GROMACS .gro file of C-alpha atoms in nm:
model
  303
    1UNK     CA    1   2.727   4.376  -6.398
    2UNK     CA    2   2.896   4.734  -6.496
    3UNK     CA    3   3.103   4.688  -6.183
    4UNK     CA    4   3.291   4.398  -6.348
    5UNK     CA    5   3.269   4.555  -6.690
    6UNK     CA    6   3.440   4.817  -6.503
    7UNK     CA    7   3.698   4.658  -6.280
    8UNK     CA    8   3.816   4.465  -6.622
    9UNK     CA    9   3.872   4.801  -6.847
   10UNK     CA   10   4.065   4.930  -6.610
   11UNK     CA   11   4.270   4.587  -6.630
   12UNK     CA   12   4.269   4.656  -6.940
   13UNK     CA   13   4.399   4.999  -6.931
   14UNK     CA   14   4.629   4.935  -6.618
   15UNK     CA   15   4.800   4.609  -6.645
   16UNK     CA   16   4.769   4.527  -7.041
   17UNK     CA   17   4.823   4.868  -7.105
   18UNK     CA   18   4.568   4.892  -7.390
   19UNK     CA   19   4.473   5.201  -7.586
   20UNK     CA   20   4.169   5.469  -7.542
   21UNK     CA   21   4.044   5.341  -7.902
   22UNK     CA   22   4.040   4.949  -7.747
   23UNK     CA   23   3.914   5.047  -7.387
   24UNK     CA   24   3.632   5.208  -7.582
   25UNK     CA   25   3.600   4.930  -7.844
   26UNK     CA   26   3.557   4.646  -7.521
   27UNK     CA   27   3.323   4.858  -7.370
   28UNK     CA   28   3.104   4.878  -7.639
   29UNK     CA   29   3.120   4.508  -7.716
   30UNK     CA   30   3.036   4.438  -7.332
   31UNK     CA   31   2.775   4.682  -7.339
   32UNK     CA   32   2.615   4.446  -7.662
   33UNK     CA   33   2.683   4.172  -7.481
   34UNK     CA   34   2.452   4.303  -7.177
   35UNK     CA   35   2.161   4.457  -7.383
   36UNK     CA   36   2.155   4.095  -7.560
   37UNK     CA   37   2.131   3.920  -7.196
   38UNK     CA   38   1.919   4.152  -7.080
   39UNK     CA   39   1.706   4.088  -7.361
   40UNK     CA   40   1.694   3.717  -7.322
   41UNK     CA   41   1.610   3.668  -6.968
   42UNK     CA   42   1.284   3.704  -6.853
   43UNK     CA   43   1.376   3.770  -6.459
   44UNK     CA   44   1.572   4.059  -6.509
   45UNK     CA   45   1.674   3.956  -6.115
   46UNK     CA   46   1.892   3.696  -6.291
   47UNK     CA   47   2.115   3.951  -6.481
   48UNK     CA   48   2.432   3.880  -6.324
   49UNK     CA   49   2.732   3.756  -6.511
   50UNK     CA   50   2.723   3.401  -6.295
   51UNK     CA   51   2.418   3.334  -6.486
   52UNK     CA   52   2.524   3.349  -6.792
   53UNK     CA   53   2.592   3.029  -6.944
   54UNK     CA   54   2.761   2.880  -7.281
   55UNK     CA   55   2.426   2.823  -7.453
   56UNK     CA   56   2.353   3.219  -7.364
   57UNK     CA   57   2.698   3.328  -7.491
   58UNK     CA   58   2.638   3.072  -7.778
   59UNK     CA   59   2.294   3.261  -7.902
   60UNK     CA   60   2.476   3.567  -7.873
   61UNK     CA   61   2.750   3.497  -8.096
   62UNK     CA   62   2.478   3.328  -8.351
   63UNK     CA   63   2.313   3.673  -8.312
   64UNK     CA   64   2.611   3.857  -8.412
   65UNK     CA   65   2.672   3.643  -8.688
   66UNK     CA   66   2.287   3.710  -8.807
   67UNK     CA   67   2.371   4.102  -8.822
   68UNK     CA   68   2.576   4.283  -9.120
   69UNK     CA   69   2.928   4.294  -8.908
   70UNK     CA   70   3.250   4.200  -9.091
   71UNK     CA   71   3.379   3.873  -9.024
   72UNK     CA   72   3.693   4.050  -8.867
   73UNK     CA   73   3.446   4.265  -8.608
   74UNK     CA   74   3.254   3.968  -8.505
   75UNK     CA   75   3.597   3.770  -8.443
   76UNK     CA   76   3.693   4.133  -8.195
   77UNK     CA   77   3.345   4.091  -8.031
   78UNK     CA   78   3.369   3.777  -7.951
   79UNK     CA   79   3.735   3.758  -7.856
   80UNK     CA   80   3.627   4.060  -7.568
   81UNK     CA   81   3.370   3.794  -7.419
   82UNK     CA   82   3.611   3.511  -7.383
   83UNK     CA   83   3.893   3.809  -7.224
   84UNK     CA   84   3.630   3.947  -7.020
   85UNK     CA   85   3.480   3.619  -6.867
   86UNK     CA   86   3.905   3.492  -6.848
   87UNK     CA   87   3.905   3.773  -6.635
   88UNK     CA   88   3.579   3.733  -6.401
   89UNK     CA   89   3.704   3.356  -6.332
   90UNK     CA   90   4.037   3.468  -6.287
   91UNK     CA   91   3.954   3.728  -6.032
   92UNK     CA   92   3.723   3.479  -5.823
   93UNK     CA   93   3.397   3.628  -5.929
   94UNK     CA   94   3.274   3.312  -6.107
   95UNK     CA   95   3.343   2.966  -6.088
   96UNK     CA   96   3.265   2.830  -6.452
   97UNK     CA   97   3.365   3.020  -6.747
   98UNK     CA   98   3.094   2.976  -7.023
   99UNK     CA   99   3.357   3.026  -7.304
  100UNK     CA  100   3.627   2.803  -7.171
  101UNK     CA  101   3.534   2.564  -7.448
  102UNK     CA  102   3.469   2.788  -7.794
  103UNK     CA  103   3.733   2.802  -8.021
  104UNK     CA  104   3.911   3.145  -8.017
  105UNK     CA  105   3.846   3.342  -8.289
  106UNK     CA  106   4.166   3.352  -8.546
  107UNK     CA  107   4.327   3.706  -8.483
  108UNK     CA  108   4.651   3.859  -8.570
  109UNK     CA  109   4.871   3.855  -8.227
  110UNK     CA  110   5.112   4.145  -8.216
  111UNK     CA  111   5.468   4.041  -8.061
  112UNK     CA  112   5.508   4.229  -7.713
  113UNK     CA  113   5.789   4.476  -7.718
  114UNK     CA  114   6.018   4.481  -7.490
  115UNK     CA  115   6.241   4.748  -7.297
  116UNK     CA  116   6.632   4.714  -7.421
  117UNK     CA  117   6.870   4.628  -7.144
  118UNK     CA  118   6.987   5.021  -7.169
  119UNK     CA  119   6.637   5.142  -7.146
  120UNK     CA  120   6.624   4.938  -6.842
  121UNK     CA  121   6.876   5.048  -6.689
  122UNK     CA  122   6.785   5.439  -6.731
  123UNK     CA  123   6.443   5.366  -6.611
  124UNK     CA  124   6.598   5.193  -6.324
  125UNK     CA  125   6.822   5.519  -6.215
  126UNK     CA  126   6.540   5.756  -6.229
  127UNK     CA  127   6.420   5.726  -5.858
  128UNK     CA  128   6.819   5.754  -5.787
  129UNK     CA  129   6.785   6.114  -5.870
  130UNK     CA  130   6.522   6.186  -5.597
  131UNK     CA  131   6.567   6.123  -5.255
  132UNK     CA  132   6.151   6.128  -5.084
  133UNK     CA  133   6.035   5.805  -4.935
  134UNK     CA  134   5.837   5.752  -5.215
  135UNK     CA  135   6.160   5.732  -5.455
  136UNK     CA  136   6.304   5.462  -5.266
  137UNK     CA  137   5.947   5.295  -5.261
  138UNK     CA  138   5.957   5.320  -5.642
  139UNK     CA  139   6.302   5.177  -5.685
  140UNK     CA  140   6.218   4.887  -5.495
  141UNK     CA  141   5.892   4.860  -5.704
  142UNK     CA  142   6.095   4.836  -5.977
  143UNK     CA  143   6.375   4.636  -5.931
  144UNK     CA  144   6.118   4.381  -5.832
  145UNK     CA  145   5.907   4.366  -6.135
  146UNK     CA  146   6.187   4.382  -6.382
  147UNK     CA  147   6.382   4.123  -6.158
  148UNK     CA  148   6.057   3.853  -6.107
  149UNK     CA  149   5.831   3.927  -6.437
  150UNK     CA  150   5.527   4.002  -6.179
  151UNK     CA  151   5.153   4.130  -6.271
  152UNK     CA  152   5.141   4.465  -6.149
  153UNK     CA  153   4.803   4.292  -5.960
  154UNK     CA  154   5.086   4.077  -5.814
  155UNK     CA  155   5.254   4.367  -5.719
  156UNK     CA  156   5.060   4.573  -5.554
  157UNK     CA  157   4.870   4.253  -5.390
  158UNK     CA  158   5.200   4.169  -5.144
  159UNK     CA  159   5.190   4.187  -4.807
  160UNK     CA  160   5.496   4.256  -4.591
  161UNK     CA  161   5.493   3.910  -4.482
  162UNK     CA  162   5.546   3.798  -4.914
  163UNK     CA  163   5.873   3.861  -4.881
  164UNK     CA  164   6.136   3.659  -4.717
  165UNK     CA  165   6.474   3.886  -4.723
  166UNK     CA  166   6.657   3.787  -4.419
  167UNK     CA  167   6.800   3.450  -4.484
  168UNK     CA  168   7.041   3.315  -4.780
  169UNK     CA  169   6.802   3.283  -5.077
  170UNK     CA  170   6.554   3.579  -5.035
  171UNK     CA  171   6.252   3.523  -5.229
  172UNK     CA  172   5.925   3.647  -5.293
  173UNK     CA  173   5.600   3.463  -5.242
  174UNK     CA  174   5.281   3.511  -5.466
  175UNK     CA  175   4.920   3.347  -5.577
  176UNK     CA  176   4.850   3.424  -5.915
  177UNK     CA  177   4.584   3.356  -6.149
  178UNK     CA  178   4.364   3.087  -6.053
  179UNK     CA  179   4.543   3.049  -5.705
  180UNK     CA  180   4.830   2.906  -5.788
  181UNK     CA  181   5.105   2.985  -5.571
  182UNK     CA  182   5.444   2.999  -5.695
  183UNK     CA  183   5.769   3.142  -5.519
  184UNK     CA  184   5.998   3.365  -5.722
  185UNK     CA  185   6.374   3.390  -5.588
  186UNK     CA  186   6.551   3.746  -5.539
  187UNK     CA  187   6.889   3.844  -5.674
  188UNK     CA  188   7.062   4.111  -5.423
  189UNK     CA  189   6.996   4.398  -5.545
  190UNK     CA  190   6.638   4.412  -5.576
  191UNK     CA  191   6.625   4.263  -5.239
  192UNK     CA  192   6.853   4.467  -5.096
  193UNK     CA  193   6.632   4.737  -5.267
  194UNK     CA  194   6.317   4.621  -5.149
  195UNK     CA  195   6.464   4.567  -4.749
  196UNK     CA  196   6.602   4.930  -4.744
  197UNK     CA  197   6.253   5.086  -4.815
  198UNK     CA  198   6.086   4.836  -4.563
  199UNK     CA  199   6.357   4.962  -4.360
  200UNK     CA  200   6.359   5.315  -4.390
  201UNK     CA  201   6.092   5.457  -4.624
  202UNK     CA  202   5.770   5.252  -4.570
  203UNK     CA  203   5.726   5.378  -4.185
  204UNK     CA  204   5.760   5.732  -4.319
  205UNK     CA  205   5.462   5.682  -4.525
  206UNK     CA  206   5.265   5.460  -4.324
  207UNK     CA  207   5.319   5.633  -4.016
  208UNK     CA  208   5.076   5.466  -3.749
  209UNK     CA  209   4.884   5.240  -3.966
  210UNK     CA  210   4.838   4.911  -3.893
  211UNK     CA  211   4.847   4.857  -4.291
  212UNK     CA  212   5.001   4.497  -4.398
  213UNK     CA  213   5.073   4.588  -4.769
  214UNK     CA  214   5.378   4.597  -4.864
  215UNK     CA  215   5.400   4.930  -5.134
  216UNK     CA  216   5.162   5.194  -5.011
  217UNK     CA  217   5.111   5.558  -5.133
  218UNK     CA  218   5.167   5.865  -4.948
  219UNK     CA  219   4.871   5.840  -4.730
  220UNK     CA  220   4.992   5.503  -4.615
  221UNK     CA  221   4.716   5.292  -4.774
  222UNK     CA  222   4.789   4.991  -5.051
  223UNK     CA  223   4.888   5.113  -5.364
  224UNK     CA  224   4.669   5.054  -5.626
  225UNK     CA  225   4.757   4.927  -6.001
  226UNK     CA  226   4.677   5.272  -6.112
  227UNK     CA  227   4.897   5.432  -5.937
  228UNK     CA  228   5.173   5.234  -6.000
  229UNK     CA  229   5.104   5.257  -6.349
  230UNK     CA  230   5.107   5.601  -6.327
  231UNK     CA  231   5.422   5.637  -6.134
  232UNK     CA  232   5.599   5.410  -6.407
  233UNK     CA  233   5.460   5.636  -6.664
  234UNK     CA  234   5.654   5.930  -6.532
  235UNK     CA  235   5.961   5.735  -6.503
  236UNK     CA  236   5.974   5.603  -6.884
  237UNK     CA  237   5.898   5.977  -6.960
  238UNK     CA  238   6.191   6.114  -6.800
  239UNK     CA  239   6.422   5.813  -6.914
  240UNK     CA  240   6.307   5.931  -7.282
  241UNK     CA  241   6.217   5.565  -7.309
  242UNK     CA  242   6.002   5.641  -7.661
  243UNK     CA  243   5.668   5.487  -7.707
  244UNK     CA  244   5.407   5.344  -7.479
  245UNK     CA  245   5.542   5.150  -7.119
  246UNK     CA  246   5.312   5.026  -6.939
  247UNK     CA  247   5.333   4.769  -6.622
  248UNK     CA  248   5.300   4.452  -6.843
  249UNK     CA  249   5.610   4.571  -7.058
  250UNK     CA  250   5.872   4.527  -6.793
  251UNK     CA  251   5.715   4.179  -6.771
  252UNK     CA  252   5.775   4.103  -7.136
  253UNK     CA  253   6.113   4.287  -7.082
  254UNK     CA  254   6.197   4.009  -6.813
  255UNK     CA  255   6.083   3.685  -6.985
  256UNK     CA  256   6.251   3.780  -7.305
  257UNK     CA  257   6.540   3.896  -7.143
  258UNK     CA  258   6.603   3.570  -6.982
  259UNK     CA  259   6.500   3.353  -7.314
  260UNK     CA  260   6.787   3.580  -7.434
  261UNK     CA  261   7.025   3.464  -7.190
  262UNK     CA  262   6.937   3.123  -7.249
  263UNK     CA  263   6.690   2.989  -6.935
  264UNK     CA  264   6.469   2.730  -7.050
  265UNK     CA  265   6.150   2.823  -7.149
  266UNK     CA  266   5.986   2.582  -6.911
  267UNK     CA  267   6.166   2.771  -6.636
  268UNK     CA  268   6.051   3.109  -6.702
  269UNK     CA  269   5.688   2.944  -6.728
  270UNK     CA  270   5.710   2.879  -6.398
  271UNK     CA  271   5.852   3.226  -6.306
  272UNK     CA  272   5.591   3.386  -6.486
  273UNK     CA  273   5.275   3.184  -6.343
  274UNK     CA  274   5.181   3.074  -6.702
  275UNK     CA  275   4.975   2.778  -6.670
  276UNK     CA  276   5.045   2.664  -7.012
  277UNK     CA  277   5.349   2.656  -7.199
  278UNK     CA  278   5.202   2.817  -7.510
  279UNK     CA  279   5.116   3.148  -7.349
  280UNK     CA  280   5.481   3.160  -7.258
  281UNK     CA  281   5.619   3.040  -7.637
  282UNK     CA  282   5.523   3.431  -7.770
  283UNK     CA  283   5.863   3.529  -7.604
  284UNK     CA  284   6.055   3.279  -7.795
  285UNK     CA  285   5.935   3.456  -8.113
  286UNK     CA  286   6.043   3.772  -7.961
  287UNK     CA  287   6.376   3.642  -7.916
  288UNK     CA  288   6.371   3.466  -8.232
  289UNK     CA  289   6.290   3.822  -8.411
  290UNK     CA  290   6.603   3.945  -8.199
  291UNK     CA  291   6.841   3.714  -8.366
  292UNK     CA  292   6.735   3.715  -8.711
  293UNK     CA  293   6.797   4.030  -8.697
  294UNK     CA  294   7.131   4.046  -8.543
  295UNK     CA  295   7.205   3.782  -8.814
  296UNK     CA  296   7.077   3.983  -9.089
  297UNK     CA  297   7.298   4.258  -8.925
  298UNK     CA  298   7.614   4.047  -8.937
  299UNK     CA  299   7.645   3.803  -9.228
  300UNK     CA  300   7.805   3.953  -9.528
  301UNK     CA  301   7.566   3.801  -9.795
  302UNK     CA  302   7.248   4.041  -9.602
  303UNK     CA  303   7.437   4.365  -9.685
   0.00000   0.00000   0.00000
């Protein structure tokens, strides 16, 4: 059971780029949310997350309820459950998810804040300015995610043989959450990006390997969402890109970008893997909150 509590707060950290105060905070609700099982089950051979079922989670939320917490912390406990036990079904390690059917608990969603188009494009030179293997392996990593809107999971998941760069229409070839396989097309330059460090800088790292990843670290193994988080951290920091960047921000950069330049919304859906609409209708308000305020900017009666 820790070992999925601890493969999803380093999702957390990684891909979603939360906060120390929020890794901690999930933790400690997960943690709760074990004692209480643990509690409850008389085999304690049973503990495993599989085995927990909606009645289970159910008592547990009555329990919670039954203690002195703020309506507000109760709403955070539960709302880690239903994320954590998303995640365990997304990543294959159960089949059911016991909170599929309880109503979400009513919290405040921040708006995801994407990269300008000039931020971008500064983060995007920064490998340009070295010239190791492992620069022209970042610059590929790059241009893809800012040109596709991948997970960083999706990322660093490839195989040589996901990308198709030799004919017309390159493209890129992916299963995403819950297995659904999509295929995202490539404009030239990230695939031209991406075929001249297959070309010339992956064999320099991977050396004799028979490794089938397609980004690997210096010692020629599969690089890990870590380390591509970290990588990306040193680029924003050199761009002087100001606040937090993490991996999922260059996907919010590239779905609002292209709500911005007008693609349908059902479109980037389907470029983003979303498998409902909703979870892609956040970046309209994004882009709605972009032209408000280059209205307010403009008309003479907001001055």
């Amino acid at each position: 059971m820790d070992a999925c509590v601890s493969d999803f707060l380093e999702f957390l950290s990684v891909e979603k780029g939360a906060s120390g105060n929020t890794i901690a905070a999930y933790r400690n609700d997960l943690s709760q949310l074990e004692d209480f099982v643990a509690g409850e089950v008389e085999d304690t051979s049973d503990i495993t997350w599989p085995n927990v079922n909606q009645d289970l989670v159910l008592e547990y939320i009555l329990h919670l309820k039954a203690q002195s917490y703020a309506e507000a912390t109760v709403a955070r406990k539960v709302a880690a459950v239903k994320s954590f036990f998303s995640f365990l079904q997304a990543e294959g390690k159960l089949k059911l998810n016991p909170t599929e059917s309880l109503a979400s608990p009513k919290v405040g969603k921040s708006l995801p804040k994407p990269l300008t188009v000039q931020e971008i494009d500064e983060l995007l030179e920064q490998p340009l300015r070295r010239t190791s293997p492992e620069a022209k392996r970042d610059r590929a990593m790059l241009e893809l995610m800012y040109a596709t809107g991948l997970r960083v999971t999706e990322l660093v998941s490839l195989d040589i043989s996901d990308v198709q760069l030799d004919g017309e229409r390159p493209f890129v070839r992916l299963v995403g959450k819950g297995n659904r396989e999509r295929q995202i097309p490539l404009l030239e330059q990230p695939a031209h990006e991406v075929l001249e460090y297959i070309k010339y800088a992956r064999p320099r790292l991977v050396g004799e390997r028979m490794e089938p990843a397609l980004f690997v670290n210096r010692r020629g193994e599969r690089l890990t969402r870590q380390g591509f988080w970290l990588i990306l951290k040193g680029y924003a920091t050199d761009a002087g890109i100001l606040g937090r960047v993490t991996p999922h921000t260059l996907r919010h950069s590239f779905a609002t970008h292209m709500l911005r330049g007008g693609m349908d919304i059902h479109k980037v859906q389907e470029l983003l893997g979303h498998a409902n609409i909703s979870t892609t209708q956040v970046y309209t308000q994004v882009s709605r909150e972009h032209i408000r305020e280059a209205y307010e900017k403009a008309h003479p009666r907001a001055r």
